[in-house]
Amino acid sequence: MTTTTTDTLWSELPSPVGPLLLTADTDGALTSLSVAGQKGGRAVQEEWRRDAGPFRAAVEQLAAYFAGELTEFRLPLRAEGTAFRERVWAALDDVPYGSTTTYGEIAARIGASRPAVRAVGGAIGANPLLILRPCHRVIGADGSLTGYAGGLERKTRLLALEGALPAPR
């Protein structure tokens, strides 16, 4: 199913990492979570309809996450991408709270070749569901905090919240 902009519901939520823009389809499945200044993030469109109703569970779970009380989101998600991107995003869902993984490890999990690590990085960078689909838990092979569409400061804050900041090498 392809979602048109007239089928998009939206709401905003304040958070410790800045305002969050949430979008959902008319079935209530979340289609994006963006932060201000995000590379490739969404912005409210004139045709969208503001409606807080479909976001109640997301608001509650995000509040619990930022309070350190929730380690796993249980929300309906519907992100559309290529088959490759969807495999990468599904692999992100398996990275546990409080831990990190590398781009190479994600590539291996989906059966991608070593040269495909760059493509894996591109798919992770295109993740439309920041925080909910934990791309912030992916770090460089050397332990560095590389690449995060929401900005490295936010990535650092999210990893600190989860107690997952990698040790410097």
mmCIF file of C-alpha atoms in Angstrom:
data_model
loop_
_atom_site.group_PDB
_atom_site.id
_atom_site.type_symbol
_atom_site.label_atom_id
_atom_site.label_comp_id
_atom_site.label_asym_id
_atom_site.label_seq_id
_atom_site.Cartn_x
_atom_site.Cartn_y
_atom_site.Cartn_z
ATOM 1 C CA MET A 1 0.000 0.000 0.000
ATOM 2 C CA THR A 2 1.385 3.386 -0.939
ATOM 3 C CA THR A 3 0.509 6.241 1.383
ATOM 4 C CA THR A 4 -0.344 9.576 -0.164
ATOM 5 C CA THR A 5 0.251 12.846 1.650
ATOM 6 C CA THR A 6 -3.510 13.288 2.152
ATOM 7 C CA ASP A 7 -3.523 10.010 4.112
ATOM 8 C CA THR A 8 -0.854 11.261 6.515
ATOM 9 C CA LEU A 9 -1.685 12.070 10.118
ATOM 10 C CA TRP A 10 0.820 13.944 12.264
ATOM 11 C CA SER A 11 1.569 15.140 15.754
ATOM 12 C CA GLU A 12 4.471 16.726 17.591
ATOM 13 C CA LEU A 13 5.943 15.730 20.918
ATOM 14 C CA PRO A 14 8.509 17.537 23.066
ATOM 15 C CA SER A 15 11.429 15.341 24.147
ATOM 16 C CA PRO A 16 14.867 15.597 25.768
ATOM 17 C CA VAL A 17 16.410 15.495 22.267
ATOM 18 C CA GLY A 18 14.165 18.240 20.891
ATOM 19 C CA PRO A 19 10.712 18.229 19.316
ATOM 20 C CA LEU A 20 9.710 14.984 17.627
ATOM 21 C CA LEU A 21 7.510 14.944 14.535
ATOM 22 C CA LEU A 22 5.466 11.757 14.309
ATOM 23 C CA THR A 23 3.506 10.672 11.253
ATOM 24 C CA ALA A 24 1.101 7.789 10.801
ATOM 25 C CA ASP A 25 -1.141 6.364 8.129
ATOM 26 C CA THR A 26 -4.909 6.273 8.500
ATOM 27 C CA ASP A 27 -4.655 2.809 10.092
ATOM 28 C CA GLY A 28 -2.592 4.341 12.906
ATOM 29 C CA ALA A 29 0.720 2.668 12.015
ATOM 30 C CA LEU A 30 3.667 5.006 12.532
ATOM 31 C CA THR A 31 5.362 5.907 9.275
ATOM 32 C CA SER A 32 8.047 8.269 10.576
ATOM 33 C CA LEU A 33 9.615 9.878 13.603
ATOM 34 C CA SER A 34 11.794 12.858 12.713
ATOM 35 C CA VAL A 35 13.765 15.425 14.690
ATOM 36 C CA ALA A 36 14.428 19.050 13.792
ATOM 37 C CA GLY A 37 17.351 19.415 11.397
ATOM 38 C CA GLN A 38 17.405 15.714 10.563
ATOM 39 C CA LYS A 39 19.098 14.776 7.325
ATOM 40 C CA GLY A 40 16.256 13.431 5.180
ATOM 41 C CA GLY A 41 13.707 14.111 7.927
ATOM 42 C CA ARG A 42 10.103 14.914 7.248
ATOM 43 C CA ALA A 43 8.423 18.296 7.540
ATOM 44 C CA VAL A 44 4.712 18.943 7.964
ATOM 45 C CA GLN A 45 2.926 19.223 4.640
ATOM 46 C CA GLU A 46 -0.175 21.336 4.022
ATOM 47 C CA GLU A 47 -2.247 18.255 3.073
ATOM 48 C CA TRP A 48 -1.451 16.386 6.267
ATOM 49 C CA ARG A 49 -4.006 16.226 9.046
ATOM 50 C CA ARG A 50 -3.010 16.961 12.641
ATOM 51 C CA ASP A 51 -4.553 14.351 14.931
ATOM 52 C CA ALA A 52 -3.081 13.352 18.307
ATOM 53 C CA GLY A 53 -5.381 10.310 18.626
ATOM 54 C CA PRO A 54 -3.316 7.710 16.742
ATOM 55 C CA PHE A 55 -0.173 8.741 18.642
ATOM 56 C CA ARG A 56 -1.294 8.159 22.245
ATOM 57 C CA ALA A 57 0.569 4.851 22.642
ATOM 58 C CA ALA A 58 3.692 6.304 20.989
ATOM 59 C CA VAL A 59 3.612 9.344 23.279
ATOM 60 C CA GLU A 60 3.287 7.121 26.361
ATOM 61 C CA GLN A 61 6.045 4.746 25.261
ATOM 62 C CA LEU A 62 8.434 7.527 24.238
ATOM 63 C CA ALA A 63 7.894 9.260 27.612
ATOM 64 C CA ALA A 64 8.664 5.976 29.398
ATOM 65 C CA TYR A 65 11.747 5.447 27.192
ATOM 66 C CA PHE A 66 13.133 8.909 27.959
ATOM 67 C CA ALA A 67 12.425 8.325 31.673
ATOM 68 C CA GLY A 68 14.553 5.154 31.490
ATOM 69 C CA GLU A 69 11.533 2.939 32.172
ATOM 70 C CA LEU A 70 11.040 1.331 28.729
ATOM 71 C CA THR A 71 13.578 -0.710 26.808
ATOM 72 C CA GLU A 72 11.485 -2.003 23.901
ATOM 73 C CA PHE A 73 8.825 -0.244 21.846
ATOM 74 C CA ARG A 74 5.656 -2.137 20.978
ATOM 75 C CA LEU A 75 4.053 0.023 18.321
ATOM 76 C CA PRO A 76 2.699 -0.626 14.832
ATOM 77 C CA LEU A 77 5.346 0.585 12.362
ATOM 78 C CA ARG A 78 4.986 0.901 8.610
ATOM 79 C CA ALA A 79 8.058 2.257 6.885
ATOM 80 C CA GLU A 80 8.260 1.871 3.139
ATOM 81 C CA GLY A 81 11.539 1.244 1.405
ATOM 82 C CA THR A 82 13.297 -1.094 -0.964
ATOM 83 C CA ALA A 83 13.501 -4.755 0.002
ATOM 84 C CA PHE A 84 17.162 -4.196 0.931
ATOM 85 C CA ARG A 85 16.368 -1.224 3.185
ATOM 86 C CA GLU A 86 13.542 -3.115 4.846
ATOM 87 C CA ARG A 87 15.923 -6.014 5.636
ATOM 88 C CA VAL A 88 18.406 -3.563 7.167
ATOM 89 C CA TRP A 89 15.670 -1.844 9.190
ATOM 90 C CA ALA A 90 14.402 -5.202 10.458
ATOM 91 C CA ALA A 91 17.954 -6.024 11.596
ATOM 92 C CA LEU A 92 18.001 -2.754 13.563
ATOM 93 C CA ASP A 93 14.944 -3.952 15.481
ATOM 94 C CA ASP A 94 17.051 -6.845 16.805
ATOM 95 C CA VAL A 95 19.734 -4.629 18.392
ATOM 96 C CA PRO A 96 18.917 -4.740 22.114
ATOM 97 C CA TYR A 97 18.511 -1.698 24.340
ATOM 98 C CA GLY A 98 21.775 -0.790 26.042
ATOM 99 C CA SER A 99 23.996 -2.343 23.383
ATOM 100 C CA THR A 100 25.627 -1.310 20.144
ATOM 101 C CA THR A 101 26.491 -3.016 16.895
ATOM 102 C CA THR A 102 28.487 -2.067 13.823
ATOM 103 C CA TYR A 103 27.576 -1.500 10.197
ATOM 104 C CA GLY A 104 29.551 -4.642 9.305
ATOM 105 C CA GLU A 105 27.626 -6.704 11.851
ATOM 106 C CA ILE A 106 24.313 -5.486 10.407
ATOM 107 C CA ALA A 107 25.547 -6.399 6.915
ATOM 108 C CA ALA A 108 26.447 -9.887 8.137
ATOM 109 C CA ARG A 109 23.050 -10.309 9.850
ATOM 110 C CA ILE A 110 21.215 -9.705 6.584
ATOM 111 C CA GLY A 111 23.613 -11.816 4.530
ATOM 112 C CA ALA A 112 25.118 -8.868 2.672
ATOM 113 C CA SER A 113 28.685 -9.028 1.406
ATOM 114 C CA ARG A 114 31.484 -7.047 3.035
ATOM 115 C CA PRO A 115 31.478 -4.502 0.167
ATOM 116 C CA ALA A 116 27.771 -3.883 0.890
ATOM 117 C CA VAL A 117 28.593 -2.163 4.195
ATOM 118 C CA ARG A 118 28.315 1.244 2.508
ATOM 119 C CA ALA A 119 24.853 0.372 1.228
ATOM 120 C CA VAL A 120 23.918 -0.805 4.727
ATOM 121 C CA GLY A 121 25.074 2.577 6.040
ATOM 122 C CA GLY A 122 22.907 4.317 3.453
ATOM 123 C CA ALA A 123 19.876 2.252 4.439
ATOM 124 C CA ILE A 124 20.478 2.991 8.123
ATOM 125 C CA GLY A 125 20.805 6.700 7.312
ATOM 126 C CA ALA A 126 17.457 6.561 5.523
ATOM 127 C CA ASN A 127 15.656 5.023 8.523
ATOM 128 C CA PRO A 128 12.406 7.034 8.782
ATOM 129 C CA LEU A 129 11.685 5.923 12.357
ATOM 130 C CA LEU A 130 14.460 7.402 14.487
ATOM 131 C CA ILE A 131 14.592 6.202 18.090
ATOM 132 C CA LEU A 132 11.778 3.670 17.508
ATOM 133 C CA ARG A 133 13.947 1.709 15.099
ATOM 134 C CA PRO A 134 17.292 2.086 16.923
ATOM 135 C CA CYS A 135 19.751 3.204 14.267
ATOM 136 C CA HIS A 136 21.483 5.227 17.016
ATOM 137 C CA ARG A 137 22.866 1.905 18.314
ATOM 138 C CA VAL A 138 24.992 1.391 15.186
ATOM 139 C CA ILE A 139 28.574 2.586 15.543
ATOM 140 C CA GLY A 140 31.799 2.403 13.564
ATOM 141 C CA ALA A 141 33.939 -0.750 13.639
ATOM 142 C CA ASP A 142 36.521 1.188 15.680
ATOM 143 C CA GLY A 143 33.901 2.155 18.290
ATOM 144 C CA SER A 144 33.464 5.682 16.955
ATOM 145 C CA LEU A 145 30.069 7.361 16.943
ATOM 146 C CA THR A 146 29.724 7.806 13.214
ATOM 147 C CA GLY A 147 26.744 8.829 11.155
ATOM 148 C CA TYR A 148 23.356 9.631 12.586
ATOM 149 C CA ALA A 149 20.731 11.464 10.566
ATOM 150 C CA GLY A 150 19.537 13.188 13.750
ATOM 151 C CA GLY A 151 23.033 14.476 14.569
ATOM 152 C CA LEU A 152 25.848 13.025 16.658
ATOM 153 C CA GLU A 153 24.838 15.031 19.751
ATOM 154 C CA ARG A 154 21.451 13.288 19.765
ATOM 155 C CA LYS A 155 23.071 9.913 19.115
ATOM 156 C CA THR A 156 25.346 10.480 22.100
ATOM 157 C CA ARG A 157 22.401 11.452 24.318
ATOM 158 C CA LEU A 158 20.372 8.400 23.285
ATOM 159 C CA LEU A 159 23.280 6.020 23.870
ATOM 160 C CA ALA A 160 24.009 7.665 27.247
ATOM 161 C CA LEU A 161 20.347 7.281 28.231
ATOM 162 C CA GLU A 162 20.601 3.573 27.416
ATOM 163 C CA GLY A 163 23.972 3.190 29.156
ATOM 164 C CA ALA A 164 25.531 2.075 25.880
ATOM 165 C CA LEU A 165 28.256 4.580 25.145
ATOM 166 C CA PRO A 166 31.161 2.613 23.663
ATOM 167 C CA ALA A 167 34.498 2.752 25.423
ATOM 168 C CA PRO A 168 37.047 4.906 23.569
ATOM 169 C CA ARG A 169 39.714 2.919 21.722
#
